[in-house]
CSV table of C-alpha atoms in Angstrom, one decimal:
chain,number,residue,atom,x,y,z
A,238,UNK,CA,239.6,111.5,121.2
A,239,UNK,CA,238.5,114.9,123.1
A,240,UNK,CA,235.1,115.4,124.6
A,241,UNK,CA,233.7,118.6,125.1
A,242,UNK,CA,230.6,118.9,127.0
A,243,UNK,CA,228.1,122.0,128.1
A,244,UNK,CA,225.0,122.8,129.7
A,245,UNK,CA,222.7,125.7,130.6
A,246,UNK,CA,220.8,123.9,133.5
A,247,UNK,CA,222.5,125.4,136.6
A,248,UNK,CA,220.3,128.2,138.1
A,249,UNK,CA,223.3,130.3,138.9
A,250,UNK,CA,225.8,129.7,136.3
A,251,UNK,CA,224.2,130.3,132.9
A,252,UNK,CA,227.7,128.4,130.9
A,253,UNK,CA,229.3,125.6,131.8
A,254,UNK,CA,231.3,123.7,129.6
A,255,UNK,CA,233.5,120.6,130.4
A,256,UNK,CA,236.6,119.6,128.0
A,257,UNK,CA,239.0,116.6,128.3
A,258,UNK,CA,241.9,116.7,125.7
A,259,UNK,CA,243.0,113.7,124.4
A,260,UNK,CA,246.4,113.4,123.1
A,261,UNK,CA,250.0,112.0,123.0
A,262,UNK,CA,251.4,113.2,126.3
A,263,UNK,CA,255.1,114.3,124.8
A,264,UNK,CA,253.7,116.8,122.0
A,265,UNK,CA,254.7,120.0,122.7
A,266,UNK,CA,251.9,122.2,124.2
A,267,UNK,CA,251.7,125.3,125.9
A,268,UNK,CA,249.7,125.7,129.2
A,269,UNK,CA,246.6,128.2,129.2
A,270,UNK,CA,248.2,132.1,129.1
A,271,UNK,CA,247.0,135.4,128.2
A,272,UNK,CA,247.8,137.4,125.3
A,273,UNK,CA,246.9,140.3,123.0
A,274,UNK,CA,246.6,139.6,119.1
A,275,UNK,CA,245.1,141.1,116.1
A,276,UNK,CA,245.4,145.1,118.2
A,277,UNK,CA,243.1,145.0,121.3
A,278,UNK,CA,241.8,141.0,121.2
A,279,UNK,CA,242.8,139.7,124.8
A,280,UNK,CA,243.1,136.0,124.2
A,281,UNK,CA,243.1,133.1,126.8
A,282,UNK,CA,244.4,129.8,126.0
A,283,UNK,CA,246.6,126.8,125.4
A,284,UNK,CA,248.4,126.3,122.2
A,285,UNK,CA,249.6,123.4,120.3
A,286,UNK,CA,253.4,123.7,119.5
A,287,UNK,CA,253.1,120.7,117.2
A,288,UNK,CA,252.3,122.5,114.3
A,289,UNK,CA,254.0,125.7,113.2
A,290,UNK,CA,250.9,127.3,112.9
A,291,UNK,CA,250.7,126.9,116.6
A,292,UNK,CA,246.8,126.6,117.2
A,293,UNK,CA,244.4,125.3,119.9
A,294,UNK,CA,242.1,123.4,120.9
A,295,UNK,CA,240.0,125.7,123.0
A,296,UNK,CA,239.7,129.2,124.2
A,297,UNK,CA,237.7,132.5,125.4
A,298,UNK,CA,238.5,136.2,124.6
A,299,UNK,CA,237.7,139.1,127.5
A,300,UNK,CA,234.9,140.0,125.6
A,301,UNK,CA,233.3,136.5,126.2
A,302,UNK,CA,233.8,134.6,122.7
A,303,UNK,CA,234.2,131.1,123.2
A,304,UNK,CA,235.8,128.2,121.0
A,305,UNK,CA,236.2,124.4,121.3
A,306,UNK,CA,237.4,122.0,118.8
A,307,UNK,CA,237.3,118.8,118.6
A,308,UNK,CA,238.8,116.4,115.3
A,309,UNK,CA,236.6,114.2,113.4
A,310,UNK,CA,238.3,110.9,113.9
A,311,UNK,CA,239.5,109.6,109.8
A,312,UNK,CA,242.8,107.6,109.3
A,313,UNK,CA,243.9,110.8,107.2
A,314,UNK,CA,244.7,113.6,109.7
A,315,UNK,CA,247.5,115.0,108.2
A,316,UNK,CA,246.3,118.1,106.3
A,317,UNK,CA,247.3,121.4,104.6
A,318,UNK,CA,246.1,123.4,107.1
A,319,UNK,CA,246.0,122.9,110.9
A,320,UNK,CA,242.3,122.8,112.8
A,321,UNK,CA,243.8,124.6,115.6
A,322,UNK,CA,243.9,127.7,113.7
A,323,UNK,CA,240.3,128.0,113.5
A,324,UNK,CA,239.6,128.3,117.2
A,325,UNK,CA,242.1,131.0,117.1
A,326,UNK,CA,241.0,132.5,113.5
A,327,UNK,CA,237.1,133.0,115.1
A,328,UNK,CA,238.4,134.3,118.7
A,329,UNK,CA,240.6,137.3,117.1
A,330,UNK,CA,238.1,138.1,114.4
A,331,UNK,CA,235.6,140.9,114.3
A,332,UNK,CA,233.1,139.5,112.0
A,333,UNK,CA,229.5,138.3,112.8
A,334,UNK,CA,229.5,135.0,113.9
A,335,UNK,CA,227.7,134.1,110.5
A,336,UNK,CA,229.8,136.4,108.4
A,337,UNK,CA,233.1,134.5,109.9
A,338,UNK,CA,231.5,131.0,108.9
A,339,UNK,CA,230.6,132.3,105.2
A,340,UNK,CA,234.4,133.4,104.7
A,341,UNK,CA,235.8,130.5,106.2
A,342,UNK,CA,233.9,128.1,104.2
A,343,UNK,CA,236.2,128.1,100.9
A,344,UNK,CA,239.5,126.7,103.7
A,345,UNK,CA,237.1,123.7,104.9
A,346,UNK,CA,238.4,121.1,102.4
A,347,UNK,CA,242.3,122.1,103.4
A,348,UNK,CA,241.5,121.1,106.9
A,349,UNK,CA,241.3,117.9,108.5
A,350,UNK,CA,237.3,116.3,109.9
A,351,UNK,CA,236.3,118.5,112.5
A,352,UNK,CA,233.7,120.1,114.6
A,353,UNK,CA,233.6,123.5,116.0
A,354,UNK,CA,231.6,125.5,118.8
A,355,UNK,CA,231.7,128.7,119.1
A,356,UNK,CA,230.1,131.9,119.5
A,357,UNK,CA,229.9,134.9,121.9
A,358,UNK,CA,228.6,134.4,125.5
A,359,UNK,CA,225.8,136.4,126.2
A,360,UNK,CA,222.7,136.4,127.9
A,361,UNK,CA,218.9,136.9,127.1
A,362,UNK,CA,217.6,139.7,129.6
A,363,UNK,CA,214.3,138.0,129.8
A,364,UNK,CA,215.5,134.3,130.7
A,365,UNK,CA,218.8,134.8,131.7
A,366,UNK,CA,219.7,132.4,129.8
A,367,UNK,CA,222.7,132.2,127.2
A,368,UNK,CA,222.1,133.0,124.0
A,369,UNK,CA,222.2,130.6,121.0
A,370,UNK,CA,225.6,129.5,119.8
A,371,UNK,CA,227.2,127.4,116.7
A,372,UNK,CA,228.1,124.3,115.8
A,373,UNK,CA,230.5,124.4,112.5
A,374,UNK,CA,231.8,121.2,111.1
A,375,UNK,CA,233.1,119.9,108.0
A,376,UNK,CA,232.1,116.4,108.5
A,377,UNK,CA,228.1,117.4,108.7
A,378,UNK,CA,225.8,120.7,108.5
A,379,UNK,CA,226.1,123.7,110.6
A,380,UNK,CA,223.8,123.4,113.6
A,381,UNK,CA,223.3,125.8,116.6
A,382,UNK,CA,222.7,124.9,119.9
A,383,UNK,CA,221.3,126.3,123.2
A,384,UNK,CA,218.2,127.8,121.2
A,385,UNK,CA,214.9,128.8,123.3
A,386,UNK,CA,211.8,126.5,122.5
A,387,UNK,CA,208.2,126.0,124.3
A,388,UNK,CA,208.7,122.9,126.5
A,389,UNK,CA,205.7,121.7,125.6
A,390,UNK,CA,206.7,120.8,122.0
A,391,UNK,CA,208.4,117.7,121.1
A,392,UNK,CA,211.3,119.7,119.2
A,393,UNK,CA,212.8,120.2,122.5
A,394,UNK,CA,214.5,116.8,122.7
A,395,UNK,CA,216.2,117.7,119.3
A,396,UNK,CA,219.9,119.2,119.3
A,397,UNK,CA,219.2,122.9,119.3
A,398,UNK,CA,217.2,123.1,121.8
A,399,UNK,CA,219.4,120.5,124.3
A,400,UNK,CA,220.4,122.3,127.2
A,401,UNK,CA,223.3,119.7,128.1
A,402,UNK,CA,225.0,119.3,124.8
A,403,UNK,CA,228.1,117.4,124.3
A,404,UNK,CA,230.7,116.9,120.9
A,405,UNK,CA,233.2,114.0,120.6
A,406,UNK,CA,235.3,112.4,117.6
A,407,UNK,CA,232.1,111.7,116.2
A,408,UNK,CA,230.0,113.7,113.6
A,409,UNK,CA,228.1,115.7,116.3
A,410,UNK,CA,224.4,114.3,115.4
A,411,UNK,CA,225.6,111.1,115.8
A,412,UNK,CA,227.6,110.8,119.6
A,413,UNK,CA,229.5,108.1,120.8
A,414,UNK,CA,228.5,106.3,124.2
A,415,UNK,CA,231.2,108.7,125.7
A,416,UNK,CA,229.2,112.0,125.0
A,417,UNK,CA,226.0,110.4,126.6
A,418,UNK,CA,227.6,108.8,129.7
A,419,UNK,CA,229.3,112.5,130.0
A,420,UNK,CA,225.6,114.6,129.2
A,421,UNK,CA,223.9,112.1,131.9
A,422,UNK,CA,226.7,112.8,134.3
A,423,UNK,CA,225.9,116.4,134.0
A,424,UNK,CA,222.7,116.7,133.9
A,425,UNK,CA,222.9,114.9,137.5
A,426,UNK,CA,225.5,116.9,138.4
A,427,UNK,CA,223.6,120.1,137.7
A,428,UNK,CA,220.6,118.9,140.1
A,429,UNK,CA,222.8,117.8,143.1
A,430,UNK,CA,224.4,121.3,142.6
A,431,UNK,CA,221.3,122.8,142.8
A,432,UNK,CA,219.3,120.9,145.6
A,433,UNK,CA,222.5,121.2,147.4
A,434,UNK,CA,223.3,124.6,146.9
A,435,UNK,CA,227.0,123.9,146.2
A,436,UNK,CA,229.7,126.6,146.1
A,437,UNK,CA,231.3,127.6,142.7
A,438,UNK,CA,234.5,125.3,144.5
A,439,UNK,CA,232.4,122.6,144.8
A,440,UNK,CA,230.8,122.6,141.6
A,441,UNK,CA,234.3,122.4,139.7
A,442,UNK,CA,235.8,120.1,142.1
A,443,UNK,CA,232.9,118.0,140.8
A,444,UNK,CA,233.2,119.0,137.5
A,445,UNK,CA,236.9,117.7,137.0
A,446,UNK,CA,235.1,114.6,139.1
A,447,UNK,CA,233.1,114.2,136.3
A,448,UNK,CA,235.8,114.4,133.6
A,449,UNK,CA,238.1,111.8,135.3
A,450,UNK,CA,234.9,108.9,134.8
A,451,UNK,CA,236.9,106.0,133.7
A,452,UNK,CA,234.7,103.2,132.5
A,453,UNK,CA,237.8,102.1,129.9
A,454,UNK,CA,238.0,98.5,129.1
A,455,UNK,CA,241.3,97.3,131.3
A,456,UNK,CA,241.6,94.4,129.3
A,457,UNK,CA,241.7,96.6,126.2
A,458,UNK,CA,244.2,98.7,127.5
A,459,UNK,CA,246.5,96.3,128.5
A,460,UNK,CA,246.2,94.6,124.7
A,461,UNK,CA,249.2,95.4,122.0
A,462,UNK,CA,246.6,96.3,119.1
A,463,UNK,CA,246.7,100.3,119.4
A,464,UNK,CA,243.7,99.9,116.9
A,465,UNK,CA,241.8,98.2,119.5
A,466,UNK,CA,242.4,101.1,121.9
A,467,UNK,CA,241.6,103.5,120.0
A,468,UNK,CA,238.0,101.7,118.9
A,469,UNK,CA,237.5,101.7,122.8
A,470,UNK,CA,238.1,105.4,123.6
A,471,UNK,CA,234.8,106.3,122.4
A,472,UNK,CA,233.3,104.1,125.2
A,473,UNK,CA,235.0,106.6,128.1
A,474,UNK,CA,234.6,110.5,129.2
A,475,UNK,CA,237.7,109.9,130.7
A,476,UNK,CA,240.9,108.2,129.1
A,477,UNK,CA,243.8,106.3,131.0
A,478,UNK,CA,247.3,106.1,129.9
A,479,UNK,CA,247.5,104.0,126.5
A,480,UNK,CA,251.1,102.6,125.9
A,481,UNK,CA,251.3,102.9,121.7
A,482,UNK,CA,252.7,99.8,119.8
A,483,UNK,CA,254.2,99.7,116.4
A,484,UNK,CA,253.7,102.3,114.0
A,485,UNK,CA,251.2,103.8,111.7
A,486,UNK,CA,252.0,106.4,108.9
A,487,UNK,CA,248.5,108.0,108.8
A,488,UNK,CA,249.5,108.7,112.5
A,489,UNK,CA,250.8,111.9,113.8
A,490,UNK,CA,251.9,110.8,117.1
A,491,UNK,CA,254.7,111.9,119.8
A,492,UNK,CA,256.0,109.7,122.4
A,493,UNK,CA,254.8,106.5,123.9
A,494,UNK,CA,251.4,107.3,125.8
A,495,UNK,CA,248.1,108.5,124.9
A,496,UNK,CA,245.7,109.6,126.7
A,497,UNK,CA,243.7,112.6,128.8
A,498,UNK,CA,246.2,115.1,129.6
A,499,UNK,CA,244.1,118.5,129.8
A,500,UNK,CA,241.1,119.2,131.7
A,501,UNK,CA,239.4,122.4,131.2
A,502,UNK,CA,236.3,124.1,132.9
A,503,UNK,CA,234.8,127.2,131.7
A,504,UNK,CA,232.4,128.6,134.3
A,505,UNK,CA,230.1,131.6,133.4
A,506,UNK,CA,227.6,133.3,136.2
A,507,UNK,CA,224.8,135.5,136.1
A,508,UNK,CA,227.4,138.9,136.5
A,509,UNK,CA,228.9,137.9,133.9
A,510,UNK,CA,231.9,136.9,135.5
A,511,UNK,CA,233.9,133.9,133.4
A,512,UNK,CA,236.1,131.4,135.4
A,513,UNK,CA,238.5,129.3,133.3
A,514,UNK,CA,240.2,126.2,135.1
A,515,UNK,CA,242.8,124.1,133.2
A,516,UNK,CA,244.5,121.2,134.9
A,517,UNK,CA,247.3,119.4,133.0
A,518,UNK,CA,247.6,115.8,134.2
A,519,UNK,CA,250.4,114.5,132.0
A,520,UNK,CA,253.1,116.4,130.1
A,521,UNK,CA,255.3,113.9,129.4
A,522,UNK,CA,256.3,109.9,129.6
A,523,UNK,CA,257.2,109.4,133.0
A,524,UNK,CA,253.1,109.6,134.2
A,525,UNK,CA,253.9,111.6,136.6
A,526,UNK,CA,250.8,113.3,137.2
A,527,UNK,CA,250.0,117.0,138.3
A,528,UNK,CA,247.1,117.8,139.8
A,529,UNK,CA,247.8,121.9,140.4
A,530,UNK,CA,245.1,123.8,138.7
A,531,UNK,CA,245.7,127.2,136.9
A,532,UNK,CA,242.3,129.2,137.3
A,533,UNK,CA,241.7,132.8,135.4
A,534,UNK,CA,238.8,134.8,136.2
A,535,UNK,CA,237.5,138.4,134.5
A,536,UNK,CA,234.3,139.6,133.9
A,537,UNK,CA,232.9,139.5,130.2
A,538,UNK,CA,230.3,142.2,130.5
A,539,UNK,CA,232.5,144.8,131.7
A,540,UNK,CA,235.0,144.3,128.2
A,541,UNK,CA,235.7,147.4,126.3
């Protein structure tokens, strides 16, 4: 049960966005790594070795696209198609962001609930703020997010015009108690950053502060109903190692633990210059965690 959370409320960094990946820690992933695809697209990010279509979750291109997915949560994941190949699918295309929704419209119903945001990192020379970006989902209407408004009007509470915005398991009008705990925990976060005039360290050292907030029921967690655990991961930004019991056949899963293994932070200033962070906590059984960070930086104005 990912969470993927972003806000435009930091006066020096235009785009942040927060990401905790959810998953059984033994399924084969690759860690965050560059590569070219589709001629000149210059691609950053993890992949899922589960599927042979080997997709992801999340990722950037040099030229400042962004994707995040996260799954609608259904008993019925299994699918023809993989989600993880649309992150991928929108990152190496060269479509309008509203062309590449049109044509992928008529693959929705051979892919499993989802929703998506993405769109090309940009910003307004008059605000300096980021542009708009999209919300595509199978489970609910498109939507767009990070839209300009008058502050004065009472539209600006409403989802397009949030400026901490965050997408869970959920369908993404409708949150769980995770994506609000994690959108009040940012919206702090982006005032003591400010007032405090924190350094890019300090802001993602709090950042991946604020994706390790564990308020996950203990006694739940130390229950044998896997059903019951999974009901309570939509109470928690952050999700501790769940020990899985007995089997389900609607359920894909690898190993014996679930839980957050990736942590990614995606760091945009005013130059233009884009900082990815991943951490990988778990990789396998043994809960042996890893707390090294892999950090990329380039600048996404200055992509041919």
């Amino acid at each position: 049960m990912c969470i993927a959370i972003a806000t435009t409320e930091h006066p020096d960094y235009p785009f942040i966005l927060l990401s905790n990946r959810d998953e059984y820690f033994k399924r084969p992933t690759m860690p965050v790594h560059f590569r070219t695809i589709e001629g000149d697209v210059k691609l950053l990010s993890p992949l899922d070795l589960a599927r042979p279509e080997h997709g992801t979750w999340i990722g950037v291109t040099t030229s400042g696209k962004v994707a995040v997915l996260v799954n609608y949560h259904e008993l019925d994941n299994n699918r023809e198609v993989s989600r993880g190949v649309l992150p991928l699918a929108y990152l190496c295309s060269n479509e309008s962001d509203d062309e590449w929704r049109e044509g992928i419209k008529r693959e929705l119903s051979k892919i499993g609930g989802f929703s998506l945001l993405y769109g090309k990192l940009s910003l307004n020379p008059e605000t300096g703020k980021i542009d708009t970006l999209n919300i595509l989902s199978n489970r609910g209407k498109h939507g767009k997010i990070f839209e300009t408004c008058d502050y004065d009007e009472l539209i600006h509470d409403e989802i397009q015009h949030k400026s901490t915005f965050g997408l869970s398991n959920s369908l993404y009008n409708q949150p769980w108690k995770k994506v609000a705990i994690g959108e009040d925990l940012l919206k702090d976060l982006m005032k003591e950053a400010a007032n405090n005039c924190y350094s890019q360290e300090e802001v993602v050292e709090k950042c991946f502060e604020l994706l390790s907030h564990d308020t996950y029921n203990r006694e739940v967690a130390q229950t044998k109903d896997f059903d019951a655990k999974l009901m309570e991961l939509r109470n928690s930004v952050f999700i501790p190692p769940l020990q899985r019991s007995g089997s389900n056949p609607n359920c894909v899963a690898v190993g014996k633990y679930y839980g957050t293994r990736t942590q990614t932070i995606i760091l945009l200033d005013k130059e233009g210059n884009l900082n990815y962070y991943e951490k990988n906590i778990y990789t396998s059984d043994n809960l042996e965690k890893d707390d090294e960070v892999a950090h990329y930086k380039f600048n996404i104005f200055q992509s041919k």
